[in-house]
Coordinates of C-alpha atoms in Angstrom, one line a residue:
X1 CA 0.0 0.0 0.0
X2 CA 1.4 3.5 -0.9
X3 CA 2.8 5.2 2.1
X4 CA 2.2 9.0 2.2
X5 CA 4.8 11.4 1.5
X6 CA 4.6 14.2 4.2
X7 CA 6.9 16.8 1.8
X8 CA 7.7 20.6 2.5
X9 CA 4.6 22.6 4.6
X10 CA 2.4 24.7 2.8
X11 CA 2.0 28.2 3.8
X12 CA -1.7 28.0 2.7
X13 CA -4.7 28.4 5.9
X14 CA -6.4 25.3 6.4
X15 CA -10.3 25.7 6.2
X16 CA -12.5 23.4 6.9
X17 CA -15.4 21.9 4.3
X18 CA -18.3 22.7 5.8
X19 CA -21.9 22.4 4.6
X20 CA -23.9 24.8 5.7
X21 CA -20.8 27.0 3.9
X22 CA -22.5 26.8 0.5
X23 CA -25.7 28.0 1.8
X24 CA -24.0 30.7 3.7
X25 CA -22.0 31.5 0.1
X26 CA -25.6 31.5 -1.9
X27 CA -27.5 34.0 1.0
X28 CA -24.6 36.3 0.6
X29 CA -23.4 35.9 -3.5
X30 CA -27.5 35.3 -4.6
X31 CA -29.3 36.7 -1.8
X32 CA -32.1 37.7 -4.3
X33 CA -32.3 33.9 -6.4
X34 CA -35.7 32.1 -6.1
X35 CA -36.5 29.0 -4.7
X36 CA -40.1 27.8 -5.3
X37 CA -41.8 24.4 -3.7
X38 CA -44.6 22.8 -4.8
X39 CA -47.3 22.4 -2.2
X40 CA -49.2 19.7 -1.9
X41 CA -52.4 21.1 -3.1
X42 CA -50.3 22.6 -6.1
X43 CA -50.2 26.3 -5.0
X44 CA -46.0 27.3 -4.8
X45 CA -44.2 28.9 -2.0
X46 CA -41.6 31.2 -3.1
X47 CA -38.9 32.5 -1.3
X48 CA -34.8 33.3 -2.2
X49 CA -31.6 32.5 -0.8
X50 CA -31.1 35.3 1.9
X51 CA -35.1 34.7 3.5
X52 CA -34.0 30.7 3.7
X53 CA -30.6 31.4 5.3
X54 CA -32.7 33.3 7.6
X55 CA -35.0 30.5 8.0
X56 CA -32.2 27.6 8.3
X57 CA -30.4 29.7 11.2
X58 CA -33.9 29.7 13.4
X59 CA -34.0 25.7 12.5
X60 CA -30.6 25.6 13.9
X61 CA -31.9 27.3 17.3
X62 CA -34.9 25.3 17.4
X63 CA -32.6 22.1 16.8
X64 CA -30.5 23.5 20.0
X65 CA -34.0 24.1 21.7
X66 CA -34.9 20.6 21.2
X67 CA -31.9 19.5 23.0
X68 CA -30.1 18.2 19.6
X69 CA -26.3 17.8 20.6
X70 CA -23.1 17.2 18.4
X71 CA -23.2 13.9 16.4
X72 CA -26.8 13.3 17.3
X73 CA -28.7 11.3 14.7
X74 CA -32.0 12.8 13.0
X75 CA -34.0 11.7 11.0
X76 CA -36.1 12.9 7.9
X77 CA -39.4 11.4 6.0
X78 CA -40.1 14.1 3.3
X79 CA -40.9 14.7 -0.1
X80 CA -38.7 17.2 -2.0
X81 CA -39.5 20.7 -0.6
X82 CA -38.0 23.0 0.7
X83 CA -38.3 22.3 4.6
X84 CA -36.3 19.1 3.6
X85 CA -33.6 21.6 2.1
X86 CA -33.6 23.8 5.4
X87 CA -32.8 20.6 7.4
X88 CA -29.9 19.6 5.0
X89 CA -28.2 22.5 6.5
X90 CA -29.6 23.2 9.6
X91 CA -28.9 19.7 10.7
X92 CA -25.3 19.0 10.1
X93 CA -25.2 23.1 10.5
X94 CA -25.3 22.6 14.3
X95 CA -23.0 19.6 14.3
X96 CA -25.4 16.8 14.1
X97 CA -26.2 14.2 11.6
X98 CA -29.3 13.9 8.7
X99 CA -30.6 10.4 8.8
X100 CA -32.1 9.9 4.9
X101 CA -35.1 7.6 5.5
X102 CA -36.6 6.0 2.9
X103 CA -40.1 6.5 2.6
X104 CA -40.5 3.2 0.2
X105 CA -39.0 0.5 2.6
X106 CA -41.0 -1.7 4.5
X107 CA -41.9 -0.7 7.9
X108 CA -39.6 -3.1 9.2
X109 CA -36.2 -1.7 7.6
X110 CA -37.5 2.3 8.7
X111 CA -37.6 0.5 11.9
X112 CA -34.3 -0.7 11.8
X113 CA -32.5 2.1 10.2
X114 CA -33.9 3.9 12.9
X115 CA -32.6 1.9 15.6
X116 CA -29.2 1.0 14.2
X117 CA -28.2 5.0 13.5
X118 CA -29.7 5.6 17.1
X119 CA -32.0 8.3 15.4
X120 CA -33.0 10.1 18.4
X121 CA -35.4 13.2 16.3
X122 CA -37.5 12.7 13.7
X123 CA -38.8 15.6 11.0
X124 CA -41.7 14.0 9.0
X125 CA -44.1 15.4 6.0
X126 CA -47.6 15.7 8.0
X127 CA -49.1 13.4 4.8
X128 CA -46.3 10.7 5.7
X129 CA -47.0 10.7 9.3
X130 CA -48.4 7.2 9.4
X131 CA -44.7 5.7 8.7
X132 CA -43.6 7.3 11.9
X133 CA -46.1 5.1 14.2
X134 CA -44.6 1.8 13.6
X135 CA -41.1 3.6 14.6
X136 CA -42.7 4.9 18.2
X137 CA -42.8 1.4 19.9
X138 CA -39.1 0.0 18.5
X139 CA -37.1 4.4 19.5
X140 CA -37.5 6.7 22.1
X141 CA -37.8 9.8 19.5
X142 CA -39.5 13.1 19.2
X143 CA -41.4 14.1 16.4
X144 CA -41.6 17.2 14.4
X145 CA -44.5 17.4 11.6
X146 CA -44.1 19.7 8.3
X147 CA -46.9 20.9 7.4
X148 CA -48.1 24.1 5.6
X149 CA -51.1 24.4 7.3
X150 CA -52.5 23.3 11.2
X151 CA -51.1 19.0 11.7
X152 CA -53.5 17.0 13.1
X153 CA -54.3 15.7 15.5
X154 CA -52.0 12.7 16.7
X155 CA -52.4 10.2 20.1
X156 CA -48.4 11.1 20.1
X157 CA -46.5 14.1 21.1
X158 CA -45.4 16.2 18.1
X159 CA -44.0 19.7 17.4
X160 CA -44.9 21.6 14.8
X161 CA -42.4 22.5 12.2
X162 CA -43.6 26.5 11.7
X163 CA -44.2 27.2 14.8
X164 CA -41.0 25.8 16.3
X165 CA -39.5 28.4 13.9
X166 CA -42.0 31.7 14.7
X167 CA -40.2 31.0 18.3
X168 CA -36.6 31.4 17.3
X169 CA -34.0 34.2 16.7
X170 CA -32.9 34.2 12.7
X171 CA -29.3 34.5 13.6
X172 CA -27.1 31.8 14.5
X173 CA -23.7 31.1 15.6
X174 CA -22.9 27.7 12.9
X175 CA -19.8 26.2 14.8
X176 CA -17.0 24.8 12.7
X177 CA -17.4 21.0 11.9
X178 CA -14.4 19.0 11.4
X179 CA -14.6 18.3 7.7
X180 CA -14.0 14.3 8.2
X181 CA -16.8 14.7 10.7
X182 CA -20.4 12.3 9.1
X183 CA -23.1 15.6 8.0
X184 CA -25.6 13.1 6.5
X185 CA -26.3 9.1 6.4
X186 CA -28.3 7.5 3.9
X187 CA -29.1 3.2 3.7
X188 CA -29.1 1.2 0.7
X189 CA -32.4 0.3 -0.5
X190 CA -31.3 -3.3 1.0
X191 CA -31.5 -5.7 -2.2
X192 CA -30.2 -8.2 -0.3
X193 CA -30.1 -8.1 3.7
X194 CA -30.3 -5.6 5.7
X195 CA -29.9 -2.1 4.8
X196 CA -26.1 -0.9 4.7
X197 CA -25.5 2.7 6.4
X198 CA -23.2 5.0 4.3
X199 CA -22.2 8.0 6.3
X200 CA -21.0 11.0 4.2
X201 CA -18.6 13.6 5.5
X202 CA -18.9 17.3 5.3
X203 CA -15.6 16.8 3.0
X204 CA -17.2 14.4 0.7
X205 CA -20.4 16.5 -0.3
X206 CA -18.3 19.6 -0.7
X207 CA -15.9 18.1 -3.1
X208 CA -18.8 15.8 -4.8
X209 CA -20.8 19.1 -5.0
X210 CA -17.8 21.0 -7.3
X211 CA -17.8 17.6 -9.1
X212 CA -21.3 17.7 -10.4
X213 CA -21.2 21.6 -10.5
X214 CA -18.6 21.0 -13.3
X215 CA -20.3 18.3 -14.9
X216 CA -23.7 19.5 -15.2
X217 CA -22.8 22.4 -16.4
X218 CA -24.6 24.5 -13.3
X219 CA -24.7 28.5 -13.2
X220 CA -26.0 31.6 -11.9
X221 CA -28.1 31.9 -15.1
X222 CA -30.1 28.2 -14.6
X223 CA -33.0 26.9 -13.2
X224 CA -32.6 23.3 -11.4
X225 CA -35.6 20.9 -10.4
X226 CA -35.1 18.4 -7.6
X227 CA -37.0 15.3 -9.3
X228 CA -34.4 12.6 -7.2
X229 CA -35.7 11.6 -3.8
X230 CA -33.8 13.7 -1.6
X231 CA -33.7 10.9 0.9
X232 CA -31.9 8.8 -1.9
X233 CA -28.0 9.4 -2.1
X234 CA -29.0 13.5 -1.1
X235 CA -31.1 13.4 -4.1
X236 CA -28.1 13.0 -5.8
X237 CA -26.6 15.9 -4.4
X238 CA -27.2 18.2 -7.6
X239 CA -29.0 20.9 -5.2
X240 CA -26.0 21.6 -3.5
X241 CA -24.0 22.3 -6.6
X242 CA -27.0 24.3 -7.7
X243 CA -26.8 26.4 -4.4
X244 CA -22.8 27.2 -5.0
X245 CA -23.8 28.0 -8.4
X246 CA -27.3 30.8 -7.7
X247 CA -28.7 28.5 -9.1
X248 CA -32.9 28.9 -8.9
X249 CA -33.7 26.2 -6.9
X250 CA -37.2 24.0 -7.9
X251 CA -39.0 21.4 -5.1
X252 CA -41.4 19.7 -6.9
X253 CA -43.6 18.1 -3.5
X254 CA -45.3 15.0 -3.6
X255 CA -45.7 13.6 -7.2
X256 CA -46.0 9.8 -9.3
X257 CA -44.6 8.7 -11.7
X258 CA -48.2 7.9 -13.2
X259 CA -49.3 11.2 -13.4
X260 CA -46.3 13.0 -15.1
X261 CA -48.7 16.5 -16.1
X262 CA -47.7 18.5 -13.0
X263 CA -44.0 17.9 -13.6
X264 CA -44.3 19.2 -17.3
X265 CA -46.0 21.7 -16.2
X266 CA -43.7 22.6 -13.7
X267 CA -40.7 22.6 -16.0
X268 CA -42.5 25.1 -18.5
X269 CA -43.6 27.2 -16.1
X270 CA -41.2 27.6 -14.0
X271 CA -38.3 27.5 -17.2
X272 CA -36.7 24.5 -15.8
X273 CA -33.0 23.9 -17.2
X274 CA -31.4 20.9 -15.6
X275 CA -32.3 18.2 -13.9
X276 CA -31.2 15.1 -12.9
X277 CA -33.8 11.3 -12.7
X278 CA -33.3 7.6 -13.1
X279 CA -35.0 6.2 -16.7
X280 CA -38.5 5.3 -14.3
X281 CA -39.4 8.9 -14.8
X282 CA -37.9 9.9 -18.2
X283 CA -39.6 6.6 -20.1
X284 CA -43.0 7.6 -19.2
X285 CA -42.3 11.3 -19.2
X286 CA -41.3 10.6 -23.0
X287 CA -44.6 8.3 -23.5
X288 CA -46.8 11.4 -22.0
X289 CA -45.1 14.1 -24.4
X290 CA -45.9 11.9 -27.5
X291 CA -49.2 12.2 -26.9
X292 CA -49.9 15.5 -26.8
X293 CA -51.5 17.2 -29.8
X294 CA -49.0 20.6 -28.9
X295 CA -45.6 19.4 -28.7
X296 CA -43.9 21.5 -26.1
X297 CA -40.2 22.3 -26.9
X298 CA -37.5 22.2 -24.1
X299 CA -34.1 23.4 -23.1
X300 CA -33.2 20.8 -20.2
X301 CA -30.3 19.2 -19.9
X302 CA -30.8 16.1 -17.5
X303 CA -28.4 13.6 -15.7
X304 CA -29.8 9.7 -16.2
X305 CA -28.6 6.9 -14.6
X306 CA -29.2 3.3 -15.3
X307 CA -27.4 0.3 -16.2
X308 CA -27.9 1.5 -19.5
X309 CA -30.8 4.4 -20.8
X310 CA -32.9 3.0 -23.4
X311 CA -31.6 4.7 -26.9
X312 CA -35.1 5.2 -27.6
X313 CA -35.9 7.6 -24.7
X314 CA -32.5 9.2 -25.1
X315 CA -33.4 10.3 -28.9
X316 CA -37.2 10.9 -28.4
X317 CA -36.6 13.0 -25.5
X318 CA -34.2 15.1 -27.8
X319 CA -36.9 15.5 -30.2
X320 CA -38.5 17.6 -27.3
X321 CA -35.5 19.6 -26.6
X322 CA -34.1 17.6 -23.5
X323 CA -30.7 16.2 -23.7
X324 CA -29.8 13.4 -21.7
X325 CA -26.4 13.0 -20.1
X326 CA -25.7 9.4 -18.9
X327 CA -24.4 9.0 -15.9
X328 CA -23.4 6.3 -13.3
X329 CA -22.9 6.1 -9.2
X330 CA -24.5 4.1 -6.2
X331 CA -25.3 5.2 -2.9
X332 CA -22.1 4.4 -1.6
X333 CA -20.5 6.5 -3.9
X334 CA -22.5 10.0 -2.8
X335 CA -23.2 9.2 -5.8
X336 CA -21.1 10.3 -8.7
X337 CA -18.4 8.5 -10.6
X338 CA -18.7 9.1 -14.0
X339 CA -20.5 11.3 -17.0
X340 CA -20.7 10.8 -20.4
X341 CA -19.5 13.0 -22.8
X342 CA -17.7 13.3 -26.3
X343 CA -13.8 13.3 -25.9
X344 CA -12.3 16.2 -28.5
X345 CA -11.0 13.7 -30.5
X346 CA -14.1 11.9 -31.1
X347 CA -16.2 14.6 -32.3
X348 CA -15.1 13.9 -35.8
X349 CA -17.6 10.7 -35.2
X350 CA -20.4 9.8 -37.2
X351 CA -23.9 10.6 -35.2
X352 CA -25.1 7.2 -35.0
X353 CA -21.4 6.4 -33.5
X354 CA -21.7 9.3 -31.1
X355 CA -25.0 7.8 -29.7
X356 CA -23.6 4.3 -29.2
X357 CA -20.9 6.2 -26.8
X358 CA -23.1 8.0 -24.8
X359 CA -25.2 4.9 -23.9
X360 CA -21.9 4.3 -21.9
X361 CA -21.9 5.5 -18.4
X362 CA -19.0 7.6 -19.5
X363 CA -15.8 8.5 -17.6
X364 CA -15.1 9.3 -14.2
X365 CA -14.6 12.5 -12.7
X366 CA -11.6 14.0 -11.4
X367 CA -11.1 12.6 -7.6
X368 CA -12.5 9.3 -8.3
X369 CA -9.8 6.2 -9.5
X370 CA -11.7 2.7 -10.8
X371 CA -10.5 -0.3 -11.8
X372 CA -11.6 -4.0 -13.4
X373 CA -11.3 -7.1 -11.5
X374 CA -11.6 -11.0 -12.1
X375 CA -13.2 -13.2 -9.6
X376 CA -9.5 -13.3 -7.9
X377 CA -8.6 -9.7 -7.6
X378 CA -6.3 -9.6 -10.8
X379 CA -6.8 -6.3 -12.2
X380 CA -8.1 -6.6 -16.7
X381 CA -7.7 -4.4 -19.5
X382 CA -9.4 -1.7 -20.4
X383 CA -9.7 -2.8 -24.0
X384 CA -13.8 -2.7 -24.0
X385 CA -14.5 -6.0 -24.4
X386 CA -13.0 -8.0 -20.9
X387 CA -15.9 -8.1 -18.5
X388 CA -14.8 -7.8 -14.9
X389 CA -16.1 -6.0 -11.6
X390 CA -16.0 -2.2 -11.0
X391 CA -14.0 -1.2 -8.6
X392 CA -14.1 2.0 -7.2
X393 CA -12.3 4.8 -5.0
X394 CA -11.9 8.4 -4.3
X395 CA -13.1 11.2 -1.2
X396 CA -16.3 10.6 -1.5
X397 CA -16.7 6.7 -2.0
X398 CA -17.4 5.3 1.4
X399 CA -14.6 3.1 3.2
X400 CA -16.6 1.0 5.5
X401 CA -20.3 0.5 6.3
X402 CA -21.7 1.7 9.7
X403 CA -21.5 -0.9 12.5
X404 CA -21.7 -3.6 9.7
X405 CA -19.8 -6.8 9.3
X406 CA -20.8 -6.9 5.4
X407 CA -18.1 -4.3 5.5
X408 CA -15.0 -7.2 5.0
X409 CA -17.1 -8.7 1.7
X410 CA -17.7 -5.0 -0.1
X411 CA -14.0 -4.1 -0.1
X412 CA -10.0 -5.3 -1.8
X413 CA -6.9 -3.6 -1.1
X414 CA -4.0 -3.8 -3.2
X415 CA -0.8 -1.4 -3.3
X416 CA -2.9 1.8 -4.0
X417 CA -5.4 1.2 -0.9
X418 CA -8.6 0.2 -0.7
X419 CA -11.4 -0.1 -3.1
X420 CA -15.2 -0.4 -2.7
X421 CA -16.3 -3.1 -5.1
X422 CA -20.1 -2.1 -6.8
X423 CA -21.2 -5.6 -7.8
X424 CA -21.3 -4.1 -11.4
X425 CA -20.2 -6.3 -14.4
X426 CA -18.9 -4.0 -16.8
X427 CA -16.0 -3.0 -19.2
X428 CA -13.8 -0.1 -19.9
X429 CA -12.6 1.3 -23.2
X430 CA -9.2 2.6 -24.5
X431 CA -10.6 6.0 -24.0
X432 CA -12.2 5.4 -20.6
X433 CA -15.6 5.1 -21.5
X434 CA -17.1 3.1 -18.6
X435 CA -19.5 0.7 -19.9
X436 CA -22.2 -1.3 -17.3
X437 CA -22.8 -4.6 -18.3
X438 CA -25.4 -5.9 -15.7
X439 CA -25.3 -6.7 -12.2
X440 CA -23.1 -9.8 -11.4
X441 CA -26.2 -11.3 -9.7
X442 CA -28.2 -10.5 -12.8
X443 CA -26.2 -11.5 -15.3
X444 CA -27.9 -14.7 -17.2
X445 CA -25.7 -18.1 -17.0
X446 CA -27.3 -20.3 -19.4
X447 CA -25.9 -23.3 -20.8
X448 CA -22.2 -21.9 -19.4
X449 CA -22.6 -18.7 -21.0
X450 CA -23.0 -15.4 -20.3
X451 CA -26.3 -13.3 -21.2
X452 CA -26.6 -10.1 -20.4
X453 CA -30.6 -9.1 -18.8
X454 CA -29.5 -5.3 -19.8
X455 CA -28.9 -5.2 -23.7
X456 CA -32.1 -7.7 -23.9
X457 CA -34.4 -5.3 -22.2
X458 CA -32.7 -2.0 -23.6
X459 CA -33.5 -3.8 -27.2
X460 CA -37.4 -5.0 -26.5
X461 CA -37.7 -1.1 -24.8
X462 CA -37.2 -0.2 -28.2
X463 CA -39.8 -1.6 -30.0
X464 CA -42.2 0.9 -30.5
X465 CA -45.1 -0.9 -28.7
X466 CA -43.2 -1.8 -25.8
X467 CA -43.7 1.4 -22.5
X468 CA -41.3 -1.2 -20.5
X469 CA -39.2 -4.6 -19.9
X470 CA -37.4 -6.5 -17.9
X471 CA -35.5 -9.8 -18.7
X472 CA -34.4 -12.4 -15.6
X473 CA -32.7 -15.4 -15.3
X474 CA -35.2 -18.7 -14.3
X475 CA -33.7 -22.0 -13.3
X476 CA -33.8 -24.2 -15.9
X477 CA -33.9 -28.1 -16.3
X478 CA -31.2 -28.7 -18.8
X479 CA -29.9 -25.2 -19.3
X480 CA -29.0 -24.2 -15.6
X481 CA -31.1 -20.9 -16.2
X482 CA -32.8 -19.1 -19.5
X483 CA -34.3 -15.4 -19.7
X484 CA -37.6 -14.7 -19.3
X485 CA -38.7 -11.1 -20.3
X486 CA -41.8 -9.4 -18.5
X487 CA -43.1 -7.0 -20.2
X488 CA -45.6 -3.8 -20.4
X489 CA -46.9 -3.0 -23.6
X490 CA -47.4 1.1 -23.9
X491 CA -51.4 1.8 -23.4
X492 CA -52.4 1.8 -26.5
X493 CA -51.3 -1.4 -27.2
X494 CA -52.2 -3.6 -24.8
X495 CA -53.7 -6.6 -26.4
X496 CA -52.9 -5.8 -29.6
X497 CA -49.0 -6.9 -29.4
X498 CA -47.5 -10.8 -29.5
X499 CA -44.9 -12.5 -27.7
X500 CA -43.8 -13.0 -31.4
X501 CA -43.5 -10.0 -32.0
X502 CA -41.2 -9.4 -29.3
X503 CA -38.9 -12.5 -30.2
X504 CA -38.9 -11.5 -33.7
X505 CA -37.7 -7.9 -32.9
X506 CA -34.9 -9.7 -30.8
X507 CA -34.0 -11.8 -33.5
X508 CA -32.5 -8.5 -35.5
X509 CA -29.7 -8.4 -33.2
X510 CA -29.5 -11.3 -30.8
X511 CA -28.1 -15.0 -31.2
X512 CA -31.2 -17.6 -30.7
X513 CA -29.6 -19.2 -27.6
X514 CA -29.8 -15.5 -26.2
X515 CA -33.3 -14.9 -26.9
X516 CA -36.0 -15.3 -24.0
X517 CA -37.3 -18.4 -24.0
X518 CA -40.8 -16.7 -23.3
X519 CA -42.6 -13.5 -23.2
X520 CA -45.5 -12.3 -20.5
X521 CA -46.9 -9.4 -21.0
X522 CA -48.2 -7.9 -17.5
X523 CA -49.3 -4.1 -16.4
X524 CA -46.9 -2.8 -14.4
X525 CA -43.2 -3.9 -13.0
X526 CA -42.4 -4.0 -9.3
X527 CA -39.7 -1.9 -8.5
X528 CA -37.5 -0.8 -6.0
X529 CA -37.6 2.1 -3.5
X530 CA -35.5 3.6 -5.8
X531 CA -37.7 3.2 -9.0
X532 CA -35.4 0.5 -10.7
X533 CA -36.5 -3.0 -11.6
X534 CA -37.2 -5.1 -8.5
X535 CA -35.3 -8.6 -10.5
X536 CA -35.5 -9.9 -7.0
X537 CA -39.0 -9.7 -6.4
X538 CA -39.4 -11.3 -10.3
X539 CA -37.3 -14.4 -10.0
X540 CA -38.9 -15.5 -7.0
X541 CA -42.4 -14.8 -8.4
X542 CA -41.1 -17.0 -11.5
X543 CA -38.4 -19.4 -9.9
X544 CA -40.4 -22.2 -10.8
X545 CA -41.9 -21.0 -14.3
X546 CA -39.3 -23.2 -16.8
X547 CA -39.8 -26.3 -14.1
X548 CA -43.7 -26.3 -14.7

């Protein structure tokens, strides 16, 4: 392992990284900028940087009120508003840490995230209060409700968000944090186990928020909307780069993924110019623009990331006016590693050859080293065709999982130090073009070979009657496991399209030993909290489907 070289001393100061810096930067810099949140019933509160400082520094006394010490644990059920963006600052602001909670886990793994950070304060959207009262019996916690008019009425004790803040002064004395110190901790959506706690230093998101300022392309002049969960990965942490930037600031509130209108609307009306969403929203986002008689025309650029966007979205959304920009990270990785986009000396590219690049997840941003690996630790090529594990490290990839022994399996060392290993199959190019393959646990062995489940459902989402698909590996008598695609037809074509059809399409660019060995045709596809394909929930709905 490299030793570090301690050389000649700087003469420079030696600041700490601090989060509630950048909003103290924005209130100062872009005292003026809006931020507007979508209410629940659709009206928008609208306020700017200096008015939230304001606001974030009475949060902070409130906090202190409430007896909240340094390196105390608390929790946050929310949609995307902005209360949810006060508490990102006021919380590690005073010293203490932000507990992400998932609204879309089970009751039993809120209960055990819970327990296991030692959450001691909970801040919960008044609609999502009903999560909170399995929590009561399993921690001793207090309980703050966000709402924007009167809460109800409740058989527990619970302070009320507003009025907690009428009470305080809107000045604050923010002490400084040491930057190593955790400011936020967010748990994998728990695929398999338990979830894992991640705890991100005030170090990390700084340096992670300069990152995705660069890549995205964030300034004073845009207007960002918040579509991530905020209590996934900090919503991706593109709202803190927005803040350095002026950016204005969007919260879009509760919305589905079924109903896409409000968001639209949003977006034109409030000139929405970046934002950032996983395929689950920009598929049916497409699907809903396609269908309206007046095509509305865009200028959004948008960070996507998936094992690999559908090429289909990709260049229908661009017929609107949205570009999409690939990118790839995990929870553990805060979550950015890598963005695609056209090296200089690839420009000279054909379009169709441009297009088949930035399907890639791209490559990685400065801070962040990765590497292939075999099964034995033996580092591969990055010739674009060896398929080995991504391996990944940098200041804001995590180095061990909270109070976890899973900790010794999710990391190798070799003479560099330690890397966090993803799970991810996947290759890397001459020019560094990071390309997903699948998961290693999704990845099809039939007949000792390799399929991959991603460039199968990425080809059926292309057809033009297909809204979504999903390909998993079933045990098989005699072929160890085959793929089995599940699939939902776009509205108007339920009915009216063949399994067939389907095979046929796959038949253009597959080998017939690749292609599913059936087709089902269903209405929707359970996912995860996250909004990606639950394959877990799948095989064991169809383990026994090729046995029958």
């Amino acid at each position: 392992m490299d030793m570090m070289v301690r050389g000649f001393p700087s003469t420079m100061m030696d600041e700490q990284l601090n989060v509630i810096n950048m909003m103290k930067y924005a209130a100062k810099f872009f005292s003026r900028k809006e931020i507007a949140s979508r209410r629940l019933d659709g009206t928008m509160f609208r306020y700017n940087y200096a008015e939230a400082f304001k606001r974030v520094s009475k949060l902070a006394n409130a906090l202190e009120g409430l007896g909240v010490k340094v390196g105390d644990r608390i929790g946050v059920l929310s949609w995307n508003t902005h209360r949810f963006y006060e508490l990102y600052f006021a919380i590690p602001g005073v010293g203490a840490v932000l507990v992400q909670m998932n609204l879309r886990l089970h009751p039993d793994e809120l209960v055990y995230v819970a327990k296991h950070s030692g959450t001691k304060l909970i801040f919960v959207d008044e609609s999502l209060l009903p999560l909170v009262i399995p929590l009561l019996d399993a921690v001793k916690v207090k309980v703050v409700v966000m709402s924007d008019g009167k809460p109800p009425q409740t058989f527990f004790e619970t302070y009320n968000y507003e009025d907690l803040l009428k009470e305080q002064d809107d000045k604050y004395d923010f002490p400084v944090i040491d930057e190593r110190s955790a400011y936020s901790a967010c748990y994998t959506s728990g695929t398999t186990g338990k979830p894992k706690g991640v705890y991100y230093s005030h170090r990390a998101i700084v340096l992670h928020s300069l990152a995705i300022l660069s890549a995205l392309r964030i300034d004073k002049s845009d207007t960002y909307l918040q579509l991530v969960p905020m209590f996934h990965a900090q919503g991706w942490g593109a709202f803190f780069a927005a803040t350095i930037a002026g950016a204005k600031l969007v919260f879009p509130g509760r919305f589905t993924i079924d109903d896409l209108k409000p968001i639209v609307d949003l977006i034109l009306s409030e000139k929405v110019t970046v934002t950032a969403g996983a395929p689950a929203i920009f598929i049916p986002m497409l699907n809903y623009l396609q269908k309206l008689e007046e095509k509305p025309n865009f200028n959004l650029r948008a960070f996507s990331g998936a094992t690999e966007p559908p090429l289909a979205m990709m260049k229908g959304l661009k017929e609107f006016g949205i570009e999409i920009i690939h990118a790839y990270g995990a929870t553990e990785t805060t979550p950015l590693v890598c963005y695609n986009f056209i090296r200089p000396e690839l420009e000279e590219l054909s379009e169709d050859e441009k297009w088949e690049i930035k399907r890639k997840q791209g490559i990685p941003v400065f801070g962040v080293d990765v590497k292939l690996v075999d099964e034995n630790g033996k580092e591969l090529p990055w010739d674009g065709k060896t398929v080995g594990e991504l391996c990944i490290r940098g200041p804001w990839v995590v180095g061990e999982y909270y109070k976890d022994p899973r900790t010794f399996e999710s990391f190798i060392e070799d003479e560099n130090g330690k890397w966090w290993r993803s799970g991810d199959a996947a290759t890397i190019d001459e020019h560094g073009y990071i390309k997903i393959v699948d998961r290693f646990k999704d990845l099809i062995k039939s007949g000792g070979e390799w399929i991959s489940s991603v460039d199968l459902e990425n080809y059926i989402m292309a057809h033009p009657k297909v809204f979504e698909a999903c390909v998993i590996g079933v045990p098989h008598p005699k072929w160890q496991e085959r793929p089995l695609a599940i699939v939902v037809p776009k509205p108007e074509h339920k009915g009216k399209i063949t399994k067939e059809e389907i095979k046929e399409h796959l038949a253009k660019r597959f080998a017939k030993w690749q292609i599913p060995d059936d087709v089902l045709f269903v209405e929707e596809i359970p996912k995860t909290s996250v909004g990606k394909f639950s394959k877990r929930t799948l095989r064991e709905m169809y383990k026994d489907y090729y046995s029958k």
